[in-house]
XYZ file of C-alpha atoms in Angstrom:
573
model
C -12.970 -59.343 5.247
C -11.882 -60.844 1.856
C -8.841 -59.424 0.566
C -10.706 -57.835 -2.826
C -12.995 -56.058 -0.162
C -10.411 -54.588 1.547
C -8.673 -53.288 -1.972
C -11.800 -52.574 -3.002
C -12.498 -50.569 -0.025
C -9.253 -48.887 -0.181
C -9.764 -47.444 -3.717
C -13.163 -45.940 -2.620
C -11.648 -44.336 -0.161
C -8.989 -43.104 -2.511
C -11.039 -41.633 -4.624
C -13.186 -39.973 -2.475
C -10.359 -38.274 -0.172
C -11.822 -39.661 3.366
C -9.984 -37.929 5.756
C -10.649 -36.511 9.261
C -14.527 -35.202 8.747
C -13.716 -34.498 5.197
C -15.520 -36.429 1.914
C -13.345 -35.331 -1.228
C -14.669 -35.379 -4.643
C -11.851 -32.882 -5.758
C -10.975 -32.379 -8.997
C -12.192 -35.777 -10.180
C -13.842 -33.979 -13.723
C -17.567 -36.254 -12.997
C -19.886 -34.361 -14.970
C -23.211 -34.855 -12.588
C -26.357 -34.384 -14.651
C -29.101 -36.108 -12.802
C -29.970 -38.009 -9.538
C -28.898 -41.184 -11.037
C -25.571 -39.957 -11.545
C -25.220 -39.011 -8.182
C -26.372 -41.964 -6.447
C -22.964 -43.338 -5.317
C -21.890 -39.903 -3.927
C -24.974 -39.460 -2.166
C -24.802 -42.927 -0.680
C -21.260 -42.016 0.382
C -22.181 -38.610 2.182
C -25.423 -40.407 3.523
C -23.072 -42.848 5.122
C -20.519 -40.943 6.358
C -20.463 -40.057 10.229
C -19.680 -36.247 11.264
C -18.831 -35.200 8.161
C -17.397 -31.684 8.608
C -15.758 -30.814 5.357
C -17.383 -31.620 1.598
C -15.291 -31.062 -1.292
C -16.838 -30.633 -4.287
C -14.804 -28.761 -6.719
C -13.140 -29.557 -9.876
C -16.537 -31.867 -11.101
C -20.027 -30.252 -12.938
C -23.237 -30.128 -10.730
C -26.756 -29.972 -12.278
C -29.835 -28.649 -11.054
C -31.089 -32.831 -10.867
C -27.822 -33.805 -9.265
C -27.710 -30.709 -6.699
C -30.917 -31.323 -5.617
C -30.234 -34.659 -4.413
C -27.115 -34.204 -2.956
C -28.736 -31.520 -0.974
C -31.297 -34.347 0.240
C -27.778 -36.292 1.532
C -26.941 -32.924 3.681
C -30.456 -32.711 5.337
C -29.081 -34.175 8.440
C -25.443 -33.245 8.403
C -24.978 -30.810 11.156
C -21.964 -31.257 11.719
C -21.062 -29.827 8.123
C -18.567 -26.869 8.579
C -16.545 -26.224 5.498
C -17.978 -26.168 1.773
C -15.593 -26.349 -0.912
C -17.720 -25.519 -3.827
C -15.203 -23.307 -5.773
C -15.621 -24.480 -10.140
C -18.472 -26.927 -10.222
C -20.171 -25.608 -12.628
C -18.146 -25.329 -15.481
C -20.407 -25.922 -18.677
C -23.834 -25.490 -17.042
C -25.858 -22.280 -18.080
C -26.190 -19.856 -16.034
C -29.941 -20.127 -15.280
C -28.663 -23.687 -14.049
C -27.256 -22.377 -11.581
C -29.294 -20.203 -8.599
C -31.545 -23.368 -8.319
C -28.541 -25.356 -7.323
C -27.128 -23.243 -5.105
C -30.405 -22.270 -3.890
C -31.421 -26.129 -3.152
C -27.922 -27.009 -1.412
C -28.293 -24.288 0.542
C -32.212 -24.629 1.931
C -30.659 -28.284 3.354
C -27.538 -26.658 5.035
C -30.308 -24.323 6.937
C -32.437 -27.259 7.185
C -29.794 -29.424 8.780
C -28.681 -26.621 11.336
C -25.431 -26.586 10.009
C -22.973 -23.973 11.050
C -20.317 -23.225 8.571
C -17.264 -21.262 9.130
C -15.519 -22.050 5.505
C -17.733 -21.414 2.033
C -15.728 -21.474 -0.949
C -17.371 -20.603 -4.663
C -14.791 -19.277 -6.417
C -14.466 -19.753 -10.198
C -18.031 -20.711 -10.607
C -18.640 -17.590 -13.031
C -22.564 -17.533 -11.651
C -22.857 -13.229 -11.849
C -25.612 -11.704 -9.687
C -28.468 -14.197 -9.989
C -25.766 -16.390 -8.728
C -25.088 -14.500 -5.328
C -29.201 -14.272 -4.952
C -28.799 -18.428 -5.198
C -26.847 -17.703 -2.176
C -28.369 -14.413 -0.224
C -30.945 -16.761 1.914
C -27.944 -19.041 3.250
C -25.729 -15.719 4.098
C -28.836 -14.340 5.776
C -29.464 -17.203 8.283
C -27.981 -18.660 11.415
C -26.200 -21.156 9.487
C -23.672 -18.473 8.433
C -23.523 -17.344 11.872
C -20.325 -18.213 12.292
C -18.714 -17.754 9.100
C -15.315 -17.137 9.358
C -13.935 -17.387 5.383
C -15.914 -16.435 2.386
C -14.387 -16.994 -0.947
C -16.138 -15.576 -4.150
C -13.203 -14.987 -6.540
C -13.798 -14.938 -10.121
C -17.578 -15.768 -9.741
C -18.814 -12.377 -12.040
C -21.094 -10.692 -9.543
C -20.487 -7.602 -10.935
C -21.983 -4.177 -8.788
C -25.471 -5.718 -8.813
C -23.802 -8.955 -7.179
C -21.581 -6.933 -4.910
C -24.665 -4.918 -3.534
C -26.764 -8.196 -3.005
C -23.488 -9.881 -1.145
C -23.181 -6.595 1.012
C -26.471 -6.350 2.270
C -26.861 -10.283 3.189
C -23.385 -9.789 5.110
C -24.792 -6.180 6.949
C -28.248 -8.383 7.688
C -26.108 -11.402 9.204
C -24.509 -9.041 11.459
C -27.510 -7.064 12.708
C -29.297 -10.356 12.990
C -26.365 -12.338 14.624
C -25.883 -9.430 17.536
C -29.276 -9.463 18.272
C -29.076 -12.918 19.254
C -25.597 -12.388 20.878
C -22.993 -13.761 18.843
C -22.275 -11.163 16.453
C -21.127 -12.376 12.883
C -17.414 -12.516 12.810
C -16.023 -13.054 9.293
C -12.167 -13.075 9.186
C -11.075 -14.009 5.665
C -13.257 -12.405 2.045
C -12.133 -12.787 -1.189
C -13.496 -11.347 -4.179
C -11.186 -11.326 -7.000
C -11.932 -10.403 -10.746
C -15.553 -9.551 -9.780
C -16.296 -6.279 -11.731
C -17.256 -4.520 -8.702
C -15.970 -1.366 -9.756
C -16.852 2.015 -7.062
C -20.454 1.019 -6.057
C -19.862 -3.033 -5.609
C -16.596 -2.099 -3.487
C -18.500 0.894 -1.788
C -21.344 -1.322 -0.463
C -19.191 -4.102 0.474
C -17.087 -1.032 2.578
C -20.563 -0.830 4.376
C -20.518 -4.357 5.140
C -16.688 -4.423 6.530
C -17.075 -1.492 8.375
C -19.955 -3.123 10.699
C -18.231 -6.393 10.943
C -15.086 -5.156 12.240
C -13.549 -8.551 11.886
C -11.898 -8.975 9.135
C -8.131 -10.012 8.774
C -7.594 -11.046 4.862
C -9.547 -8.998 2.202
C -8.812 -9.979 -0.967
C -10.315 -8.079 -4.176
C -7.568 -7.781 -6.571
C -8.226 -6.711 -10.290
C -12.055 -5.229 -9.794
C -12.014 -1.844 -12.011
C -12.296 -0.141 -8.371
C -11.021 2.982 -8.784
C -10.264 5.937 -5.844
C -13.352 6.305 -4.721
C -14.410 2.927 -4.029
C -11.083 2.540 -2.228
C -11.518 5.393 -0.149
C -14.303 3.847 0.801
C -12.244 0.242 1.365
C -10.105 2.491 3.360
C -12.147 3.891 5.669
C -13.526 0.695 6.327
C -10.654 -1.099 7.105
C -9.711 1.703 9.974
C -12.854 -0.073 12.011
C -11.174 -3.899 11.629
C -7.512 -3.236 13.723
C -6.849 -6.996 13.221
C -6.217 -7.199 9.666
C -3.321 -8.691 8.509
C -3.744 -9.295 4.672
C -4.888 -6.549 2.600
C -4.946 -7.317 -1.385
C -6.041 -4.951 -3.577
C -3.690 -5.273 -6.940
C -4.750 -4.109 -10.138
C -7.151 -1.228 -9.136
C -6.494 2.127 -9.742
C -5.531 3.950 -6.541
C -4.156 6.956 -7.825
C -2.723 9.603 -5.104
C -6.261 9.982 -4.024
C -6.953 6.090 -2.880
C -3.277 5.959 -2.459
C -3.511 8.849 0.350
C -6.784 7.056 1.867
C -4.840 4.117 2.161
C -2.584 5.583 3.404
C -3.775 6.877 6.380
C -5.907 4.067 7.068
C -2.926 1.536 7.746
C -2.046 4.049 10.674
C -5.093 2.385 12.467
C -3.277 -1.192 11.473
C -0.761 -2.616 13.150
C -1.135 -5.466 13.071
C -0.796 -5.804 9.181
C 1.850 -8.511 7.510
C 0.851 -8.244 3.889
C 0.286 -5.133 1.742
C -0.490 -5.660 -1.969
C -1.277 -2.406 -3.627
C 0.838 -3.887 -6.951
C -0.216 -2.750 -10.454
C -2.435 0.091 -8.624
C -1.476 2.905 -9.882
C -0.100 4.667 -6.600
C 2.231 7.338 -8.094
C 4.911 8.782 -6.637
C 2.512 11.008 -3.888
C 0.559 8.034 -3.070
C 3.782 6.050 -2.364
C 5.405 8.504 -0.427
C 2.434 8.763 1.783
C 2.322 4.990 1.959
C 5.755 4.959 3.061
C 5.085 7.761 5.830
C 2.717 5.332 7.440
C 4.577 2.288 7.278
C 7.579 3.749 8.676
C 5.367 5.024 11.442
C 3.759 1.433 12.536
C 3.195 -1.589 10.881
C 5.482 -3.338 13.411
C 5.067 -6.747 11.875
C 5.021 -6.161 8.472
C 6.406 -8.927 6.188
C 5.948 -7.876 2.948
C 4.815 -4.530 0.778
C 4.362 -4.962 -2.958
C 4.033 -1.025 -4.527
C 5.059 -2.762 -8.064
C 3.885 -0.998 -11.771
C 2.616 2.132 -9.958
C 4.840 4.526 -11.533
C 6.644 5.490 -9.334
C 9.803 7.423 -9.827
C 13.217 7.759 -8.043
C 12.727 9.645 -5.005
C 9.448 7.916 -4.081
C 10.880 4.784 -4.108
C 14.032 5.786 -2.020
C 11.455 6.938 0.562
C 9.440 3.755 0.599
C 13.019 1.840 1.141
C 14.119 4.115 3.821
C 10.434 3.597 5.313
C 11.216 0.508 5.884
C 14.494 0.313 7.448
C 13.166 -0.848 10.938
C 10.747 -3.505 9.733
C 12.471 -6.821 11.601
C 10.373 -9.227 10.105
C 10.011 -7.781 6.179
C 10.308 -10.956 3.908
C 9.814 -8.670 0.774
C 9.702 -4.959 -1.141
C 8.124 -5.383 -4.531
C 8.973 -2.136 -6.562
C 9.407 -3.788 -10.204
C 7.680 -2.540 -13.174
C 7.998 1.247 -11.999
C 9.855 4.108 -13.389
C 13.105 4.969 -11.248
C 15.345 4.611 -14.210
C 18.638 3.015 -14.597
C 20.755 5.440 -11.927
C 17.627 4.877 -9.582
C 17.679 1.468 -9.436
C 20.976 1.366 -8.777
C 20.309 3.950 -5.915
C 17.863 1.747 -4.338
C 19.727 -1.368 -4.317
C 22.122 0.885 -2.583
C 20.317 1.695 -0.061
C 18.639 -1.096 0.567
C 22.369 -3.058 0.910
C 23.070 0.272 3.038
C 20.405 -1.159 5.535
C 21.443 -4.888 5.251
C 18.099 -5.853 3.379
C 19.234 -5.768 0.068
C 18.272 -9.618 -0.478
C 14.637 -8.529 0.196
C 14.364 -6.363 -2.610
C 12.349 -7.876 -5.402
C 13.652 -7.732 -8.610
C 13.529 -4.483 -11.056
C 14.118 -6.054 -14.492
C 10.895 -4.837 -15.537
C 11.344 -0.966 -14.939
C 9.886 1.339 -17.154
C 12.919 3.706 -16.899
C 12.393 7.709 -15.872
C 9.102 9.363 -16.852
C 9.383 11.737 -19.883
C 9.331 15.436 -19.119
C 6.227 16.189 -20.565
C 3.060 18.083 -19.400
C 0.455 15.263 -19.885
C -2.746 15.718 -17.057
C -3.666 11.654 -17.552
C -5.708 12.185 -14.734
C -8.484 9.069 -14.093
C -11.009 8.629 -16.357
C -13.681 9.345 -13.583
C -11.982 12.247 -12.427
C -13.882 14.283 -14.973
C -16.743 13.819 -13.372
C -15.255 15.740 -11.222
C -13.746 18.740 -13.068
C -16.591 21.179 -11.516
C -16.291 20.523 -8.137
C -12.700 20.555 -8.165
C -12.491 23.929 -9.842
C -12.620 25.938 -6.898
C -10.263 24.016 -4.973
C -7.448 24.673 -7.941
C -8.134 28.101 -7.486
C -7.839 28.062 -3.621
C -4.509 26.452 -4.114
C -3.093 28.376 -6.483
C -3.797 31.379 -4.545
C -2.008 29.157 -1.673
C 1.084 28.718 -3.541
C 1.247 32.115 -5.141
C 1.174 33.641 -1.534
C 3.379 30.584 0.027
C 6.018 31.825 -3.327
C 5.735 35.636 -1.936
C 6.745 34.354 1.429
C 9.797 32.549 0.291
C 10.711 35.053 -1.824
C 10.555 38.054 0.649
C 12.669 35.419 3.205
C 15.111 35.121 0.923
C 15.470 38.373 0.153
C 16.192 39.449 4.180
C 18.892 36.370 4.165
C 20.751 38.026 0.875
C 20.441 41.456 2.533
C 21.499 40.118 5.470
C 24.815 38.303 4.105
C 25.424 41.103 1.720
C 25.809 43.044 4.676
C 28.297 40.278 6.515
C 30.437 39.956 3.516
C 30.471 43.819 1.976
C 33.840 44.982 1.973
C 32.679 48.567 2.748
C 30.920 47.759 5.859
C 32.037 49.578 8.688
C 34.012 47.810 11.800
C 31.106 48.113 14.003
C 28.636 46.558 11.273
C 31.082 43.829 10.554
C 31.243 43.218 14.032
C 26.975 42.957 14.294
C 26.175 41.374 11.260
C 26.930 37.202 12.403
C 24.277 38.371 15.028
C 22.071 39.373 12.294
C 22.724 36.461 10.044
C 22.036 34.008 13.226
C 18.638 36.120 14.018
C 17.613 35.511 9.942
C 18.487 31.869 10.428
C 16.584 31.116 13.869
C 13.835 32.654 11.817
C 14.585 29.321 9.043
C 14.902 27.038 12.258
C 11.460 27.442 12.936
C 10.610 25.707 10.288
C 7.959 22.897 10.908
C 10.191 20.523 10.989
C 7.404 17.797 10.234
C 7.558 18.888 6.696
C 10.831 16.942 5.569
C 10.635 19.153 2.046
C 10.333 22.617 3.885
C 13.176 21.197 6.180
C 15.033 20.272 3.032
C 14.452 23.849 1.774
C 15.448 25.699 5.132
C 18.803 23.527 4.852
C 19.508 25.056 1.604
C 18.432 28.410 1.718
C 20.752 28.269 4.792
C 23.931 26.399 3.606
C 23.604 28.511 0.194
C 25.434 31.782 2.282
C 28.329 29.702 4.222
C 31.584 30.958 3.744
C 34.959 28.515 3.936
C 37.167 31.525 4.720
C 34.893 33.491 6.662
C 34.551 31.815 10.390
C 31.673 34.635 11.252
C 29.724 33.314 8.594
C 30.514 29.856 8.625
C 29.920 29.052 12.233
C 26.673 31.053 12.477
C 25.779 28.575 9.026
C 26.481 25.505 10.677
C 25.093 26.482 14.006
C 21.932 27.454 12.809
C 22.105 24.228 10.385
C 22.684 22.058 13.432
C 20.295 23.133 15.585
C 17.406 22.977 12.734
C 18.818 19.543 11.777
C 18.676 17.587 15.019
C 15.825 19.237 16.126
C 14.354 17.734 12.608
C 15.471 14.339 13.333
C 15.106 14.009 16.456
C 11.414 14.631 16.404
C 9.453 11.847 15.941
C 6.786 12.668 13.395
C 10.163 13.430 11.371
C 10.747 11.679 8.222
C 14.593 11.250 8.030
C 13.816 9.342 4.417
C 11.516 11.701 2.936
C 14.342 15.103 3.876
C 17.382 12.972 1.854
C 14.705 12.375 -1.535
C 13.902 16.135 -1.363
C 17.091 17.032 -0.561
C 18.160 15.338 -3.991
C 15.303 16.382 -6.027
C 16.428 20.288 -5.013
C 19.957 19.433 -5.748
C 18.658 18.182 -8.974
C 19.994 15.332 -8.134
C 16.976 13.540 -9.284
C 13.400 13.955 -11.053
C 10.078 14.447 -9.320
C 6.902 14.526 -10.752
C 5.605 17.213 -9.050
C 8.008 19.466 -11.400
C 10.235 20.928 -8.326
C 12.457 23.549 -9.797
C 15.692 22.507 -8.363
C 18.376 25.595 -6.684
C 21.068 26.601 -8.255
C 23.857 24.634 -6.383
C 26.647 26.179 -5.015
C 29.864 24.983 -2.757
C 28.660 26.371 0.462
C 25.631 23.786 -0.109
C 28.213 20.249 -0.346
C 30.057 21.833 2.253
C 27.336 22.299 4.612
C 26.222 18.998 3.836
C 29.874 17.619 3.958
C 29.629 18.668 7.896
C 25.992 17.454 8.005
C 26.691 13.893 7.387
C 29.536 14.026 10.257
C 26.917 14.659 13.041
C 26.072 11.748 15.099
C 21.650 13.051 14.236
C 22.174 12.275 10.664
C 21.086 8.903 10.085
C 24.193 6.595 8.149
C 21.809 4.772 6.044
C 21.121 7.301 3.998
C 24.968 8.149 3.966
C 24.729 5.075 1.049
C 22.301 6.984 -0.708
C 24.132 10.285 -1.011
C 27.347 8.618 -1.609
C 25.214 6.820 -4.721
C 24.427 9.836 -6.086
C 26.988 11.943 -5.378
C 29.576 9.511 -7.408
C 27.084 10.108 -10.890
C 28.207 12.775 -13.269
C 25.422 15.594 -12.898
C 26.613 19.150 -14.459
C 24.328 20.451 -11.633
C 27.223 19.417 -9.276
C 30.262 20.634 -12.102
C 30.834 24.178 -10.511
C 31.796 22.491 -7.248
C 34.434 20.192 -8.487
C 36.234 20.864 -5.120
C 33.504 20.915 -2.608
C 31.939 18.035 -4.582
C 34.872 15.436 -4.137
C 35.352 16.565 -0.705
C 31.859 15.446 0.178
C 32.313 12.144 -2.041
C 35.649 11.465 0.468
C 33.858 12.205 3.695
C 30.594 10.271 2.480
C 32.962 7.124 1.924
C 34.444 7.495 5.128
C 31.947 7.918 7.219
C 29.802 4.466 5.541
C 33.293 2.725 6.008
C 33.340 3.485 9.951
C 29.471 2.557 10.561
């Protein structure tokens, strides 16, 4: 071969990206009106042996030049993997169904099997995915393992079309015994909004395959992604699961929630810029700290959350062995909170896998504002009698507390009165230990009624009464490590609550906070000596313990007595 042949040959094969079953016209901006254009490429893909792979992105296909490139793939069974993503920048959309509809009538009519389709960026809307629904529906997508759609503008008439090709492939597929098993979907910046994301649920649920789902930034809101959610409890082998910039709220955030517990083998969890709140986090955080063995990386950024919810989801994951990152920017923990959480993420030697925080929005404002989700008032009816069921909840759940801690004062008044008789004085620890076994049957599941007990509790020890004081810690002991000791206990979730009723920090559920006395530091003082309290969260409470909080001024003593033993204790561990 003459020496120009070979160079010449060479710089064909350059171009066109020849390279183990793969023909690569990538990104090479030919705008492909008509046949004639096409003639070289179709020569090329004509001539090629087992192709597997064509690459097509990046260039401008016509209806002309689609049609007889599809006459090239007639007889390329071999074909696998379609890289169609942007080839159709400038065309109108009419322009494009018959394109995608002839390309795809040769990949049936070739017997191709694919496992990769990529059309992302092609901005084709629902007539688009009908270009498409024929291919998705036949034995050539059999064994599709990665569909990519991002940016392509189905919209909810798109999404349905899309779901119901994908539910027919399935039922079709398992009749003839190889059930459709699609791993990887993306769908980004669709416009799918509740119903798209509802029927594609449908689809995931029946597949049961899937391990990436990508639909970021699709106006779903929570009730398309309690629908996502419940879907994704039927596919256990998930590992990716990308849903930024929709709006969870605690609703979604919940329904999430609960459906990682069925996920364990999850590694990426995007739920940035969704609007989580500090409920939806916290419940979040329950579940990872729960499972998710293998997690690498949890991004709860710009969901406004506030301090104590994002403590929580840092304690959650204290155990997680092979986290690479926790994304909690753009919230609102404020200035002390940030520092907090820094703290306690150097507390549990991961502090250089906390993303950064230079975009927090600082504490929320202590205002009344209901901006519930637009949708929600859709709602308002049905919802109506629920409020009133819970409010008749909490107003009888208030009467309970406040008739318990009425017994405990009459109870101590009796220890402490000065008028007592002997034999009362004598029988009145007794009592005080019966009224707190009462508090140590607290449900110690529920790390904010544990948090409560604890107080309620600690608020009646005594330094110079021994009576009092041992039947305080006793009781505080044996409702402590029974709390975390349990399993379902969250150790995380008791030290936020603990701080939000010390007023310590804000919540946005509005907790009223106790009024904090010196028997509560120096119950907690012996707390944070016992070898069930965890010493990770020792960090925390030293963190906030060291602030200057007037809540905390008429305990100066007790106060800097539990600020030594704090620093002691995190010294020795």
């Amino acid at each position: 071969m003459a020496t120009d042949d070979v160079a010449q040959l060479a710089d064909s094969l350059a171009k066109t990206g020849v390279e183990d079953g793969e023909l690569s016209y990538k990104g090479q901006g030919r705008k492909l009106d008509d046949a004639q254009s096409v003639e070289e490429m179709v020569k090329e893909i004509q001539d090629f042996e087992g192709l597997q792979a064509l690459r097509l992105e990046g260039n401008t296909v016509g209806v002309e030049a689609a049609r007889a490139i599809a006459k090239a793939l007639e007889t390329k069974s071999a074909l696998k993997r379609c890289y169609w993503s942007d080839m159709f920048t400038g065309r109108l959309r009419s322009e494009i169904p018959p394109a995608l509809n002839s390309l795809g009538d040769a990949l049936m009519l070739a017997g191709a099997r694919l496992t990769v389709l990529d059309l992302s960026d092609n901005a084709f809307g629902p007539d688009g995915v009908k270009g498409i629904e024929n291919l998705l529906k036949s034995s050539t997508c059999y064994t599709l393992q990665e569909l990519r759609l991002n940016n392509c503008g189905m919209g909810i008439g798109g999404g349905k079309i899309l779901a119901a090709a994908l539910i027919y492939n399935h039922k079709k597929s398992s009749a003839e015994g190889s059930p459709f098993s699609l791993k990887v979907f993306v769908a980004g910046r669709n416009r799918l909004e509740n119903d798209g994301a509802t029927a594609l649920a449908q689809a995931f649920k029946l597949i049961g395959s899937m391990e990436e789902v990508h639909m970021p930034q699709n106006g779903i809101n929570h009730a398309g992604v309690t629908a996502l959610a419940e879907a994704m409890q039927h596919n256990p082998g998930l590992r990716i699961l990308n849903l930024n910039d929709n709006t969870f709220t605690e609703k979604g955030a919940i329904a999430m929630a609960q459906a990682l517990k069925h996920l364990r083998s999850i590694q990426v969890i995007n739920f940035g810029d969704c609007l989580v709140r500090p409920e939806g986090a916290k419940a979040i955080a329950a579940s990872v700290s729960e499972g998710l063995p293998i997690l690498k990386e949890l991004n709860l950024s710009y969901g406004e959350i506030t301090e104590d919810a994002a403590l929580v989801v840092a304690q959650a994951v204290k155990d997680k062995d092979q986290l690479e990152k926790l994304d909690l920017n753009g919230n609102c923990i404020g200035e002390d909170g940030c520092r907090a959480l820094k703290v306690a993420m150097e507390a549990m030697n991961m502090s250089e896998l906390l993303g950064s925080l230079s975009d927090d929005e600082g504490e929320p404002e202590d205002d009344d504002d209901d901006d519930e989700d637009e949708d929600d008032d859709e709602e308002e009816d049905d919802d109506e009698e629920d409020v009133d069921e819970e409010e008749v909840e909490e107003e009888e759940e208030e009467e309970e507390e406040e008739e318990s801690s009425k017994e405990i004062s009459s109870a101590v008044q009796l220890q402490l009165s000065s008028d007592s008789k002997t034999h009362l004085q004598r029988s009145s620890s007794s009592l005080v230990c019966k009224r707190f076994f009462f508090w140590a049957q607290v449900d110690v599941s529920d790390a904010a009624k544990t948090a409560e007990a604890f107080l309620k509790i600690a608020s009646v020890y005594k330094e110079d009464n021994n009576e009092v004081k041992n039947a305080v810690l006793d009781s505080i002991d044996g409702l402590l490590r029974k709390a975390f000791t349990s399993s379902s206990f969250q150790g995380y979730s008791f030290v936020s609550s603990l701080l939000v009723l010390l007023g310590l920090i804000k919540s946005e559920d509005k907790v009223k906070p106790v009024i904090v006395v010196p028997g509560h530091l120096q119950a907690l003082e012996h707390v944070v000596r016992q070898d069930y309290f965890p010493k990770e969260s020792v960090a925390v409470l030293e963190a906030f313990m060291s602030r200057n909080n007037k809540t905390l001024e008429p305990c100066g003593n007790a106060k800097n007595n539990l600020q030594s033993t704090l620093q002691r204790v995190r010294s020795q561990s």
